[in-house]
Amino acid sequence: MEIQVLGPLGAQVEGETVVPSAAKPRQILSLLALHPGRIVPVATLMEEIWGMRPPQSAQTTLQTYILQLRRRLATAMGPAAPAGAKDVLATRHGGYVLQIPADRVDVHRYERLVTQGLAAFEAGDDETSARVYRQALALWDGPALVDVRLGPVLEIEVLRLEESRLVAVERRIDADLRLGRHCALIAELSELTARHPLHEGLQSQAMLALYRAGRRSGALDVYRRLRSRLIEEVGVEPSPQLQRLHQAMLTVAPQLDELTTPRPTSTFDLFAA
């Protein structure tokens, strides 16, 4: 069984899809897939489907949805499968568990690669870090669970995943900047800063890429636009780190052209106190 949650929901057994068309069973499958090998309590599944006010028939209806999922599994697995549908989608005391290895779900492969990418970055191995982060991000095929109706539990999970994705992008760009790939990053950073106009980490990366590409005026324009937005929309000045980066660009500080620092650090923290 292979499952995808980093984009549209997908689940295949022997090449045959087992994703239900009904909204609530899709929510159940998504939640179970995010925690393979772990019991998802009945209360959590009910909260996802009905919120804090489940109907009196919730327990019975949930069992019906589980049965529907098992039927799809059984059809795809066929009668010759060594493990039955009840073994794959198993009932446990207080909940249900999807009995498949974690690496059969794309999000768990993604998280493993992100951990490896961060370790390589912190060890100063920028080439490996950038490559592994790219492998992790290539697993995404759009927003997480983009075609699944999100209840309160899945909504939190998706927010966590989307934040993790943005952090992974930021760390990958940090590694690429340390490798001197500033010119190749400008177009990507232009799009990212437009999508996240108040994200100081991405804005600092755009500033540094433009500066190292010989476009100091463009780098200073990024700072001016960010500062105006922060003052108008939030009522605050840019962070001290960003202000020091801006000042370094005004004075053409030589350390801005240094690709490596005494210790691996993010672009945003180049001028941390």
Short mmCIF file of C-alpha atoms in Angstrom, two decimals:
data_model
loop_
_atom_site.label_atom_id
_atom_site.label_comp_id
_atom_site.label_asym_id
_atom_site.label_seq_id
_atom_site.Cartn_x
_atom_site.Cartn_y
_atom_site.Cartn_z
CA MET A 1 0.00 0.00 0.00
CA GLU A 2 1.28 3.44 -0.96
CA ILE A 3 -0.32 6.65 0.32
CA GLN A 4 0.16 10.28 -0.68
CA VAL A 5 -0.98 13.22 1.44
CA LEU A 6 1.46 15.90 0.19
CA GLY A 7 -0.96 17.11 -2.45
CA PRO A 8 -4.20 15.35 -3.45
CA LEU A 9 -5.00 12.32 -1.32
CA GLY A 10 -3.85 9.12 -2.98
CA ALA A 11 -3.81 5.50 -1.83
CA GLN A 12 -3.03 2.50 -4.00
CA VAL A 13 -2.93 -1.24 -3.38
CA GLU A 14 -1.34 -3.26 -6.18
CA GLY A 15 -1.75 -0.21 -8.42
CA GLU A 16 -5.48 0.11 -7.74
CA THR A 17 -6.79 3.19 -5.96
CA VAL A 18 -8.60 2.67 -2.68
CA VAL A 19 -9.44 6.32 -2.03
CA PRO A 20 -13.18 6.67 -1.32
CA SER A 21 -15.22 9.35 -3.04
CA ALA A 22 -17.29 10.29 0.03
CA ALA A 23 -15.91 13.14 2.13
CA LYS A 24 -15.96 11.62 5.63
CA PRO A 25 -14.25 8.32 4.76
CA ARG A 26 -11.57 10.40 2.99
CA GLN A 27 -11.02 12.30 6.22
CA ILE A 28 -10.68 9.05 8.15
CA LEU A 29 -8.20 7.59 5.67
CA SER A 30 -6.17 10.82 5.73
CA LEU A 31 -5.96 10.90 9.50
CA LEU A 32 -5.00 7.23 9.75
CA ALA A 33 -2.37 7.69 7.01
CA LEU A 34 -0.72 10.52 8.92
CA HIS A 35 -0.12 8.11 11.83
CA PRO A 36 0.69 4.69 10.32
CA GLY A 37 1.28 1.98 12.86
CA ARG A 38 -0.24 4.10 15.63
CA ILE A 39 -3.69 3.89 17.14
CA VAL A 40 -5.90 6.83 16.26
CA PRO A 41 -8.51 7.07 19.04
CA VAL A 42 -12.18 6.91 18.17
CA ALA A 43 -12.64 10.25 19.94
CA THR A 44 -10.09 11.87 17.60
CA LEU A 45 -11.75 10.46 14.49
CA MET A 46 -15.15 11.63 15.71
CA GLU A 47 -13.83 15.11 16.46
CA GLU A 48 -12.38 15.32 12.96
CA ILE A 49 -15.67 14.35 11.33
CA TRP A 50 -18.23 16.06 13.56
CA GLY A 51 -16.29 18.52 15.70
CA MET A 52 -17.22 18.79 19.38
CA ARG A 53 -20.88 17.93 18.78
CA PRO A 54 -21.08 14.41 17.34
CA PRO A 55 -24.57 12.99 16.74
CA GLN A 56 -25.89 10.16 18.88
CA SER A 57 -25.31 7.77 16.01
CA ALA A 58 -21.64 8.81 15.65
CA GLN A 59 -20.13 5.54 16.92
CA THR A 60 -22.23 3.42 14.58
CA THR A 61 -21.68 5.73 11.63
CA LEU A 62 -17.91 5.72 12.19
CA GLN A 63 -17.94 1.91 12.15
CA THR A 64 -19.80 2.08 8.84
CA TYR A 65 -17.12 4.31 7.37
CA ILE A 66 -14.38 1.93 8.56
CA LEU A 67 -16.26 -0.96 6.97
CA GLN A 68 -16.45 0.95 3.67
CA LEU A 69 -12.69 1.51 3.72
CA ARG A 70 -12.05 -2.17 4.47
CA ARG A 71 -14.25 -3.22 1.57
CA ARG A 72 -12.21 -1.08 -0.81
CA LEU A 73 -9.01 -2.53 0.61
CA ALA A 74 -10.32 -6.08 0.30
CA THR A 75 -11.34 -5.56 -3.32
CA ALA A 76 -7.92 -4.19 -4.24
CA MET A 77 -5.99 -6.80 -2.26
CA GLY A 78 -7.89 -9.76 -3.67
CA PRO A 79 -8.57 -13.10 -2.00
CA ALA A 80 -4.97 -14.29 -2.36
CA ALA A 81 -3.48 -11.47 -0.22
CA PRO A 82 -1.61 -12.88 2.82
CA ALA A 83 -3.07 -10.19 5.07
CA GLY A 84 -6.73 -9.34 5.04
CA ALA A 85 -8.30 -5.90 5.06
CA LYS A 86 -8.96 -6.23 8.80
CA ASP A 87 -5.24 -6.78 9.35
CA VAL A 88 -4.31 -3.66 7.37
CA LEU A 89 -7.01 -1.44 8.86
CA ALA A 90 -7.16 -2.97 12.30
CA THR A 91 -9.43 -2.38 15.28
CA ARG A 92 -7.64 -1.78 18.55
CA HIS A 93 -8.88 -0.96 22.02
CA GLY A 94 -10.22 2.57 21.80
CA GLY A 95 -9.41 3.20 18.15
CA TYR A 96 -8.14 2.08 14.76
CA VAL A 97 -4.69 1.67 13.25
CA LEU A 98 -3.41 1.52 9.68
CA GLN A 99 -0.88 -1.31 9.80
CA ILE A 100 1.61 -0.27 7.12
CA PRO A 101 5.27 0.80 7.33
CA ALA A 102 5.72 4.55 7.79
CA ASP A 103 7.80 4.90 4.62
CA ARG A 104 4.78 3.83 2.55
CA VAL A 105 3.32 7.29 3.27
CA ASP A 106 4.99 10.19 1.45
CA VAL A 107 4.87 12.55 4.44
CA HIS A 108 7.06 10.25 6.51
CA ARG A 109 9.64 9.95 3.73
CA TYR A 110 9.54 13.74 3.50
CA GLU A 111 10.11 14.23 7.23
CA ARG A 112 13.00 11.74 7.25
CA LEU A 113 14.70 13.63 4.39
CA VAL A 114 14.12 16.99 6.11
CA THR A 115 15.86 15.66 9.22
CA GLN A 116 18.80 14.51 7.08
CA GLY A 117 18.95 17.85 5.26
CA LEU A 118 19.03 19.80 8.50
CA ALA A 119 21.77 17.57 9.94
CA ALA A 120 23.91 18.10 6.83
CA PHE A 121 23.34 21.86 6.98
CA GLU A 122 24.33 22.07 10.63
CA ALA A 123 27.44 20.01 9.83
CA GLY A 124 28.42 22.52 7.13
CA ASP A 125 27.78 20.08 4.25
CA ASP A 126 25.80 22.50 2.11
CA GLU A 127 25.95 20.42 -1.07
CA THR A 128 24.35 17.42 0.62
CA SER A 129 21.90 19.61 2.50
CA ALA A 130 20.63 21.34 -0.64
CA ARG A 131 20.35 18.04 -2.51
CA VAL A 132 18.46 16.25 0.26
CA TYR A 133 16.12 19.16 0.85
CA ARG A 134 15.33 19.15 -2.88
CA GLN A 135 14.49 15.45 -2.68
CA ALA A 136 12.18 16.14 0.26
CA LEU A 137 10.40 19.03 -1.43
CA ALA A 138 10.01 17.07 -4.68
CA LEU A 139 7.60 14.76 -2.84
CA TRP A 140 5.07 17.60 -2.67
CA ASP A 141 2.41 17.80 -5.41
CA GLY A 142 0.49 20.83 -4.21
CA PRO A 143 -0.92 21.82 -0.81
CA ALA A 144 -1.25 18.94 1.62
CA LEU A 145 -4.59 17.07 1.34
CA VAL A 146 -5.77 19.70 -1.11
CA ASP A 147 -8.82 17.67 -2.14
CA VAL A 148 -9.90 16.58 1.35
CA ARG A 149 -12.41 18.45 3.48
CA LEU A 150 -10.54 19.41 6.63
CA GLY A 151 -12.05 19.05 10.07
CA PRO A 152 -10.45 20.53 13.19
CA VAL A 153 -7.87 17.74 13.59
CA LEU A 154 -6.72 17.57 9.97
CA GLU A 155 -6.65 21.36 9.75
CA ILE A 156 -3.97 21.47 12.46
CA GLU A 157 -2.00 18.69 10.76
CA VAL A 158 -2.09 20.49 7.42
CA LEU A 159 -1.00 23.79 8.97
CA ARG A 160 1.95 21.97 10.56
CA LEU A 161 2.93 20.38 7.26
CA GLU A 162 2.67 23.62 5.28
CA GLU A 163 4.83 25.41 7.85
CA SER A 164 7.36 22.57 7.69
CA ARG A 165 7.41 22.88 3.89
CA LEU A 166 8.13 26.61 4.06
CA VAL A 167 10.93 26.08 6.58
CA ALA A 168 12.43 23.38 4.35
CA VAL A 169 12.37 25.74 1.37
CA GLU A 170 14.05 28.44 3.46
CA ARG A 171 16.79 26.10 4.70
CA ARG A 172 17.40 24.78 1.17
CA ILE A 173 17.83 28.34 -0.08
CA ASP A 174 20.23 29.04 2.80
CA ALA A 175 22.37 26.11 1.62
CA ASP A 176 22.21 27.28 -2.00
CA LEU A 177 23.27 30.80 -1.00
CA ARG A 178 26.25 29.38 0.88
CA LEU A 179 27.14 27.51 -2.32
CA GLY A 180 27.17 30.74 -4.35
CA ARG A 181 23.99 30.08 -6.32
CA HIS A 182 22.55 33.55 -5.70
CA CYS A 183 21.81 34.38 -9.35
CA ALA A 184 19.85 31.17 -9.87
CA LEU A 185 17.74 31.92 -6.80
CA ILE A 186 16.50 35.40 -7.70
CA ALA A 187 13.44 34.33 -9.73
CA GLU A 188 12.36 31.79 -7.11
CA LEU A 189 12.80 34.30 -4.30
CA SER A 190 10.84 36.94 -6.20
CA GLU A 191 7.87 34.57 -6.27
CA LEU A 192 8.28 33.49 -2.65
CA THR A 193 8.53 37.03 -1.29
CA ALA A 194 5.44 38.03 -3.27
CA ARG A 195 3.52 35.13 -1.70
CA HIS A 196 4.92 35.82 1.79
CA PRO A 197 5.42 39.60 1.91
CA LEU A 198 5.95 39.73 5.70
CA HIS A 199 8.25 36.70 6.00
CA GLU A 200 11.53 38.24 7.12
CA GLY A 201 13.56 35.09 6.50
CA LEU A 202 12.63 34.94 2.82
CA GLN A 203 12.99 38.70 2.46
CA SER A 204 16.51 38.56 3.89
CA GLN A 205 17.41 35.82 1.41
CA ALA A 206 16.07 37.88 -1.48
CA MET A 207 18.11 40.86 -0.29
CA LEU A 208 21.32 38.83 -0.09
CA ALA A 209 20.81 37.10 -3.45
CA LEU A 210 20.23 40.43 -5.19
CA TYR A 211 23.17 42.05 -3.41
CA ARG A 212 25.59 39.28 -4.37
CA ALA A 213 24.30 39.40 -7.95
CA GLY A 214 25.39 43.05 -8.16
CA ARG A 215 21.89 44.46 -7.69
CA ARG A 216 22.32 46.40 -4.48
CA SER A 217 19.54 48.88 -5.30
CA GLY A 218 17.14 45.96 -5.78
CA ALA A 219 18.19 44.51 -2.44
CA LEU A 220 17.58 47.84 -0.71
CA ASP A 221 14.18 48.11 -2.42
CA VAL A 222 13.19 44.75 -0.91
CA TYR A 223 13.96 46.12 2.54
CA ARG A 224 12.06 49.37 1.93
CA ARG A 225 8.95 47.51 0.76
CA LEU A 226 9.08 45.14 3.72
CA ARG A 227 9.53 47.97 6.21
CA SER A 228 6.58 49.89 4.74
CA ARG A 229 4.34 46.82 4.95
CA LEU A 230 5.36 46.00 8.51
CA ILE A 231 4.68 49.55 9.68
CA GLU A 232 1.37 49.86 7.83
CA GLU A 233 -0.04 46.38 8.51
CA VAL A 234 1.51 45.34 11.83
CA GLY A 235 2.78 48.59 13.33
CA VAL A 236 6.34 47.37 13.92
CA GLU A 237 9.81 47.96 12.49
CA PRO A 238 11.82 45.13 10.88
CA SER A 239 13.69 42.87 13.28
CA PRO A 240 17.15 43.91 14.53
CA GLN A 241 18.73 41.18 12.36
CA LEU A 242 17.16 42.61 9.23
CA GLN A 243 18.02 46.16 10.18
CA ARG A 244 21.67 45.16 10.61
CA LEU A 245 21.63 43.36 7.25
CA HIS A 246 20.24 46.52 5.66
CA GLN A 247 22.91 48.66 7.30
CA ALA A 248 25.63 46.28 6.13
CA MET A 249 24.39 46.69 2.56
CA LEU A 250 24.38 50.46 2.87
CA THR A 251 28.02 50.38 4.01
CA VAL A 252 29.05 47.60 1.59
CA ALA A 253 30.26 45.39 4.43
CA PRO A 254 32.79 42.84 3.13
CA GLN A 255 31.27 39.94 5.09
CA LEU A 256 28.21 40.07 2.82
CA ASP A 257 30.27 38.55 0.02
CA GLU A 258 31.61 35.72 2.16
CA LEU A 259 29.85 32.49 1.23
CA THR A 260 30.75 30.72 4.47
CA THR A 261 30.68 31.81 8.08
CA PRO A 262 32.51 30.38 11.14
CA ARG A 263 29.42 28.27 11.82
CA PRO A 264 26.56 27.30 9.52
CA THR A 265 23.72 29.75 10.02
CA SER A 266 20.60 30.95 8.30
CA THR A 267 20.68 34.05 6.13
CA PHE A 268 18.32 35.75 8.54
CA ASP A 269 20.76 35.23 11.41
CA LEU A 270 23.89 36.42 9.59
CA PHE A 271 23.76 39.61 11.62
CA ALA A 272 22.17 38.26 14.77
CA ALA A 273 23.49 39.89 17.94
#
